PDB file of C-alpha atoms in Angstrom:
ATOM      1  CA  MET A   1     104.184 125.470  95.691  1.00 50.00           C
ATOM      2  CA  ASP A   2     102.456 127.465  98.449  1.00 58.00           C
ATOM      3  CA  ALA A   3      99.215 128.207  96.642  1.00 63.00           C
ATOM      4  CA  LYS A   4      96.400 125.716  97.028  1.00 62.00           C
ATOM      5  CA  SER A   5      93.501 125.145  94.694  1.00 56.00           C
ATOM      6  CA  VAL A   6      90.134 123.839  95.730  1.00 60.00           C
ATOM      7  CA  ILE A   7      87.845 122.246  93.200  1.00 56.00           C
ATOM      8  CA  SER A   8      84.349 121.610  94.414  1.00 59.00           C
ATOM      9  CA  ARG A   9      81.407 119.994  92.727  1.00 50.00           C
ATOM     10  CA  GLU A  10      77.996 118.775  93.741  1.00 55.00           C
ATOM     11  CA  VAL A  11      77.526 115.021  93.728  1.00 46.00           C
ATOM     12  CA  ALA A  12      74.290 113.146  94.408  1.00 51.00           C
ATOM     13  CA  VAL A  13      74.857 110.152  96.668  1.00 48.00           C
ATOM     14  CA  ALA A  14      72.786 107.183  97.716  1.00 51.00           C
ATOM     15  CA  ALA A  15      71.840 106.893 101.357  1.00 57.00           C
ATOM     16  CA  GLY A  16      72.495 104.034 103.738  1.00 57.00           C
ATOM     17  CA  ALA A  17      74.856 101.113 103.730  1.00 53.00           C
ATOM     18  CA  PHE A  18      75.039 100.939  99.938  1.00 54.00           C
ATOM     19  CA  ALA A  19      76.133 104.529  99.333  1.00 53.00           C
ATOM     20  CA  PRO A  20      78.826 105.147  96.676  1.00 46.00           C
ATOM     21  CA  GLY A  21      82.231 104.141  97.883  1.00 47.00           C
ATOM     22  CA  HIS A  22      80.795 101.636 100.329  1.00 53.00           C
ATOM     23  CA  LEU A  23      80.853  98.935  97.692  1.00 64.00           C
ATOM     24  CA  GLY A  24      84.472  99.594  96.839  1.00 67.00           C
ATOM     25  CA  GLU A  25      86.055 100.804  93.646  1.00 73.00           C
ATOM     26  CA  LEU A  26      83.232  99.432  91.503  1.00 80.00           C
ATOM     27  CA  THR A  27      81.083 102.442  92.418  1.00 80.00           C
ATOM     28  CA  ARG A  28      83.808 104.768  91.164  1.00 77.00           C
ATOM     29  CA  ILE A  29      84.226 102.948  87.870  1.00 79.00           C
ATOM     30  CA  VAL A  30      80.507 102.265  87.338  1.00 85.00           C
ATOM     31  CA  PRO A  31      78.624 105.102  89.088  1.00 85.00           C
ATOM     32  CA  PHE A  32      75.383 104.215  90.829  1.00 85.00           C
ATOM     33  CA  GLU A  33      73.498 106.742  88.669  1.00 88.00           C
ATOM     34  CA  MET A  34      74.498 104.726  85.590  1.00 90.00           C
ATOM     35  CA  VAL A  35      73.388 101.485  87.223  1.00 91.00           C
ATOM     36  CA  ASP A  36      70.054 103.031  88.266  1.00 89.00           C
ATOM     37  CA  GLU A  37      69.485 104.327  84.732  1.00 92.00           C
ATOM     38  CA  VAL A  38      70.269 100.936  83.201  1.00 94.00           C
ATOM     39  CA  LEU A  39      67.932  99.193  85.654  1.00 93.00           C
ATOM     40  CA  ALA A  40      65.138 101.614  84.751  1.00 92.00           C
ATOM     41  CA  GLU A  41      65.749 101.176  80.995  1.00 93.00           C
ATOM     42  CA  THR A  42      65.624  97.388  81.266  1.00 94.00           C
ATOM     43  CA  GLY A  43      62.665  97.339  83.662  1.00 93.00           C
ATOM     44  CA  ARG A  44      64.656  95.597  86.412  1.00 92.00           C
ATOM     45  CA  THR A  45      64.290  98.120  89.243  1.00 86.00           C
ATOM     46  CA  GLN A  46      62.916  96.368  92.318  1.00 82.00           C
ATOM     47  CA  GLN A  47      59.183  96.772  92.873  1.00 79.00           C
ATOM     48  CA  ARG A  48      59.465  96.717  96.673  1.00 77.00           C
ATOM     49  CA  ILE A  49      62.114  97.428  99.282  1.00 74.00           C
ATOM     50  CA  ARG A  50      64.421  94.432  99.569  1.00 75.00           C
ATOM     51  CA  ASP A  51      67.479  93.386 101.531  1.00 80.00           C
ATOM     52  CA  LEU A  52      69.218  93.030  98.151  1.00 85.00           C
ATOM     53  CA  PRO A  53      68.211  96.022  96.000  1.00 88.00           C
ATOM     54  CA  SER A  54      68.643  95.621  92.245  1.00 90.00           C
ATOM     55  CA  ARG A  55      71.478  98.159  92.223  1.00 89.00           C
ATOM     56  CA  VAL A  56      73.438  96.108  94.745  1.00 89.00           C
ATOM     57  CA  VAL A  57      72.792  92.900  92.797  1.00 92.00           C
ATOM     58  CA  VAL A  58      74.314  94.516  89.695  1.00 93.00           C
ATOM     59  CA  TYR A  59      77.441  95.353  91.694  1.00 92.00           C
ATOM     60  CA  LEU A  60      77.432  91.774  93.031  1.00 92.00           C
ATOM     61  CA  LEU A  61      77.389  90.463  89.455  1.00 93.00           C
ATOM     62  CA  LEU A  62      80.213  92.804  88.479  1.00 92.00           C
ATOM     63  CA  ALA A  63      82.224  91.719  91.538  1.00 90.00           C
ATOM     64  CA  GLY A  64      81.584  88.087  90.615  1.00 89.00           C
ATOM     65  CA  SER A  65      83.615  88.605  87.458  1.00 86.00           C
ATOM     66  CA  LEU A  66      86.515  89.843  89.597  1.00 84.00           C
ATOM     67  CA  PHE A  67      86.461  86.697  91.772  1.00 84.00           C
ATOM     68  CA  PRO A  68      85.644  83.839  89.369  1.00 83.00           C
ATOM     69  CA  GLY A  69      87.006  81.026  91.527  1.00 84.00           C
ATOM     70  CA  ILE A  70      84.786  81.515  94.588  1.00 90.00           C
ATOM     71  CA  GLY A  71      81.094  81.156  95.391  1.00 91.00           C
ATOM     72  CA  TRP A  72      78.552  83.969  95.441  1.00 92.00           C
ATOM     73  CA  GLN A  73      78.462  84.137  99.250  1.00 92.00           C
ATOM     74  CA  GLN A  74      82.216  84.741  99.319  1.00 91.00           C
ATOM     75  CA  VAL A  75      81.827  87.388  96.599  1.00 90.00           C
ATOM     76  CA  TRP A  76      79.136  89.025  98.771  1.00 90.00           C
ATOM     77  CA  GLN A  77      81.497  88.986 101.768  1.00 87.00           C
ATOM     78  CA  ARG A  78      84.242  90.665  99.743  1.00 86.00           C
ATOM     79  CA  LEU A  79      81.817  93.208  98.303  1.00 85.00           C
ATOM     80  CA  THR A  80      80.553  94.216 101.743  1.00 83.00           C
ATOM     81  CA  ALA A  81      83.828  93.801 103.677  1.00 80.00           C
ATOM     82  CA  GLY A  82      84.299  97.573 103.985  1.00 77.00           C
ATOM     83  CA  LEU A  83      80.887  98.100 105.591  1.00 76.00           C
ATOM     84  CA  GLU A  84      81.970  97.399 109.155  1.00 74.00           C
ATOM     85  CA  GLY A  85      79.602  98.993 111.637  1.00 76.00           C
ATOM     86  CA  LEU A  86      76.795  99.284 109.075  1.00 77.00           C
ATOM     87  CA  GLU A  87      73.880  96.901 109.070  1.00 80.00           C
ATOM     88  CA  THR A  88      73.862  94.794 105.889  1.00 81.00           C
ATOM     89  CA  ALA A  89      72.009  91.710 104.792  1.00 84.00           C
ATOM     90  CA  ALA A  90      73.515  88.255 105.255  1.00 88.00           C
ATOM     91  CA  PRO A  91      71.901  86.506 102.296  1.00 91.00           C
ATOM     92  CA  THR A  92      71.913  82.766 101.832  1.00 92.00           C
ATOM     93  CA  ALA A  93      73.171  81.167  98.635  1.00 92.00           C
ATOM     94  CA  GLY A  94      69.528  80.669  97.599  1.00 93.00           C
ATOM     95  CA  ALA A  95      68.684  84.343  98.191  1.00 92.00           C
ATOM     96  CA  LEU A  96      71.663  85.417  96.095  1.00 93.00           C
ATOM     97  CA  ALA A  97      70.618  83.059  93.278  1.00 93.00           C
ATOM     98  CA  GLN A  98      67.046  84.398  93.393  1.00 93.00           C
ATOM     99  CA  ALA A  99      68.312  88.006  93.322  1.00 92.00           C
ATOM    100  CA  ARG A 100      70.557  87.243  90.325  1.00 93.00           C
ATOM    101  CA  ARG A 101      67.614  85.702  88.455  1.00 93.00           C
ATOM    102  CA  ARG A 102      65.373  88.660  89.362  1.00 93.00           C
ATOM    103  CA  VAL A 103      67.821  91.191  87.913  1.00 93.00           C
ATOM    104  CA  GLY A 104      68.755  89.024  84.929  1.00 93.00           C
ATOM    105  CA  THR A 105      71.337  89.731  82.249  1.00 92.00           C
ATOM    106  CA  GLY A 106      69.688  92.740  80.586  1.00 94.00           C
ATOM    107  CA  PRO A 107      71.231  95.404  82.840  1.00 95.00           C
ATOM    108  CA  LEU A 108      74.720  93.937  82.387  1.00 93.00           C
ATOM    109  CA  HIS A 109      74.323  93.855  78.605  1.00 93.00           C
ATOM    110  CA  ARG A 110      73.269  97.508  78.688  1.00 92.00           C
ATOM    111  CA  LEU A 111      76.175  98.458  80.986  1.00 92.00           C
ATOM    112  CA  PHE A 112      78.563  96.720  78.607  1.00 89.00           C
ATOM    113  CA  ASP A 113      77.124  98.720  75.693  1.00 86.00           C
ATOM    114  CA  LEU A 114      77.677 101.951  77.635  1.00 84.00           C
ATOM    115  CA  LEU A 115      81.193 101.158  78.838  1.00 83.00           C
ATOM    116  CA  ARG A 116      82.792  99.248  75.960  1.00 79.00           C
ATOM    117  CA  GLY A 117      85.093 100.848  73.479  1.00 67.00           C
ATOM    118  CA  PRO A 118      88.753 101.307  72.760  1.00 62.00           C
ATOM    119  CA  ALA A 119      91.021 102.442  75.550  1.00 62.00           C
ATOM    120  CA  ALA A 120      92.943 104.598  73.080  1.00 64.00           C
ATOM    121  CA  GLY A 121      91.642 107.942  71.874  1.00 64.00           C
ATOM    122  CA  ILE A 122      90.645 108.779  68.310  1.00 63.00           C
ATOM    123  CA  ALA A 123      93.977 110.478  67.549  1.00 69.00           C
ATOM    124  CA  THR A 124      96.060 107.526  68.812  1.00 72.00           C
ATOM    125  CA  THR A 125      98.118 105.911  66.048  1.00 73.00           C
ATOM    126  CA  GLY A 126      97.131 102.348  65.184  1.00 70.00           C
ATOM    127  CA  VAL A 127      93.556 102.494  66.484  1.00 72.00           C
ATOM    128  CA  ARG A 128      92.104 102.511  62.975  1.00 74.00           C
ATOM    129  CA  TRP A 129      92.862 100.451  59.873  1.00 73.00           C
ATOM    130  CA  GLN A 130      91.303 101.369  56.521  1.00 77.00           C
ATOM    131  CA  GLY A 131      88.885 103.677  58.351  1.00 74.00           C
ATOM    132  CA  LEU A 132      87.680 100.979  60.750  1.00 75.00           C
ATOM    133  CA  LEU A 133      88.258 100.579  64.478  1.00 71.00           C
ATOM    134  CA  VAL A 134      90.734  97.730  65.048  1.00 69.00           C
ATOM    135  CA  CYS A 135      89.418  95.252  67.611  1.00 64.00           C
ATOM    136  CA  ALA A 136      91.915  92.423  67.190  1.00 58.00           C
ATOM    137  CA  VAL A 137      94.922  91.520  65.126  1.00 58.00           C
ATOM    138  CA  ASP A 138      95.784  87.842  64.861  1.00 65.00           C
ATOM    139  CA  GLY A 139      98.938  86.339  63.424  1.00 66.00           C
ATOM    140  CA  THR A 140      99.309  82.688  62.561  1.00 67.00           C
ATOM    141  CA  LEU A 141     102.529  80.967  61.511  1.00 72.00           C
ATOM    142  CA  VAL A 142     102.366  78.082  59.060  1.00 75.00           C
ATOM    143  CA  ALA A 143     105.417  75.948  58.289  1.00 79.00           C
ATOM    144  CA  VAL A 144     106.037  75.357  54.586  1.00 82.00           C
ATOM    145  CA  PRO A 145     108.206  72.681  52.921  1.00 85.00           C
ATOM    146  CA  ASP A 146     111.943  73.230  53.109  1.00 82.00           C
ATOM    147  CA  SER A 147     112.445  73.660  49.349  1.00 85.00           C
ATOM    148  CA  PRO A 148     114.989  76.028  47.751  1.00 85.00           C
ATOM    149  CA  ALA A 149     112.139  78.184  46.394  1.00 87.00           C
ATOM    150  CA  ASN A 150     110.489  78.503  49.846  1.00 83.00           C
ATOM    151  CA  GLN A 151     113.843  79.207  51.509  1.00 81.00           C
ATOM    152  CA  GLY A 152     114.369  82.099  49.106  1.00 82.00           C
ATOM    153  CA  GLU A 153     110.870  83.501  49.638  1.00 83.00           C
ATOM    154  CA  PHE A 154     110.014  82.863  53.306  1.00 78.00           C
ATOM    155  CA  VAL A 155     111.832  83.445  56.574  1.00 75.00           C
ATOM    156  CA  ARG A 156     113.240  80.679  58.735  1.00 75.00           C
ATOM    157  CA  HIS A 157     112.474  81.954  62.264  1.00 70.00           C
ATOM    158  CA  ARG A 158     115.063  81.870  64.997  1.00 69.00           C
ATOM    159  CA  CYS A 159     114.516  79.976  68.220  1.00 66.00           C
ATOM    160  CA  ASN A 160     116.519  79.039  71.329  1.00 66.00           C
ATOM    161  CA  ASN A 161     118.311  76.169  69.581  1.00 66.00           C
ATOM    162  CA  GLY A 162     119.272  78.100  66.458  1.00 65.00           C
ATOM    163  CA  GLY A 163     116.976  78.220  63.442  1.00 63.00           C
ATOM    164  CA  ALA A 164     113.601  76.577  62.994  1.00 63.00           C
ATOM    165  CA  GLY A 165     113.395  73.450  60.875  1.00 71.00           C
ATOM    166  CA  TYR A 166     111.198  74.909  58.151  1.00 78.00           C
ATOM    167  CA  PRO A 167     110.501  78.333  56.648  1.00 81.00           C
ATOM    168  CA  SER A 168     107.299  80.002  57.915  1.00 80.00           C
ATOM    169  CA  VAL A 169     104.491  81.958  56.335  1.00 78.00           C
ATOM    170  CA  ARG A 170     102.748  84.452  58.603  1.00 74.00           C
ATOM    171  CA  SER A 171      99.050  84.936  57.975  1.00 68.00           C
ATOM    172  CA  ASN A 172      97.630  88.124  59.475  1.00 63.00           C
ATOM    173  CA  THR A 173      93.937  88.502  60.032  1.00 57.00           C
ATOM    174  CA  ARG A 174      92.658  91.925  60.958  1.00 53.00           C
ATOM    175  CA  ARG A 175      89.237  92.248  62.462  1.00 52.00           C
ATOM    176  CA  ALA A 176      87.700  95.656  62.489  1.00 49.00           C
ATOM    177  CA  ILE A 177      84.308  97.189  63.068  1.00 50.00           C
ATOM    178  CA  SER A 178      82.986 100.402  61.661  1.00 50.00           C
ATOM    179  CA  ARG A 179      82.018 101.980  64.983  1.00 48.00           C
ATOM    180  CA  PRO A 180      83.207 105.572  65.346  1.00 47.00           C
TER     181      PRO A 180
END
């Protein structure tokens, strides 16, 4: 294919060390415009210029969920690892805790509301059950007595050592919500 296509679009970007892309893939998945809007809606935009702006703290909290087994300072180091050559803050554990308290949980709740939903599209088979969006399907197996009547009615499941000792009844619970 010798022909080349060029698609161009105008994108607003943040300035400085915390520009989109600098904080890794999180800024591609959760754009900084969305984070700024959520901070404004929840009243959590910083009131003065800080070393840890509210936007960056939100990305820190999101990154914290990606690295649950390490401390916040190590999460900060991973979040800013790609910023070599750019001047960034080196916050203490106390400063990170204060920043997390300042931003609070409101912006993350709002981001969740904006981003949640089924991965499958509306036309995908199996997404809806009785007109409702399926969120979870749970199956539970219950062993029943090994009587001739139960053997005729219920299945004896197979396992590695042959058949199971007792017939089983499967109970399915479907949980659905009526969100479009």
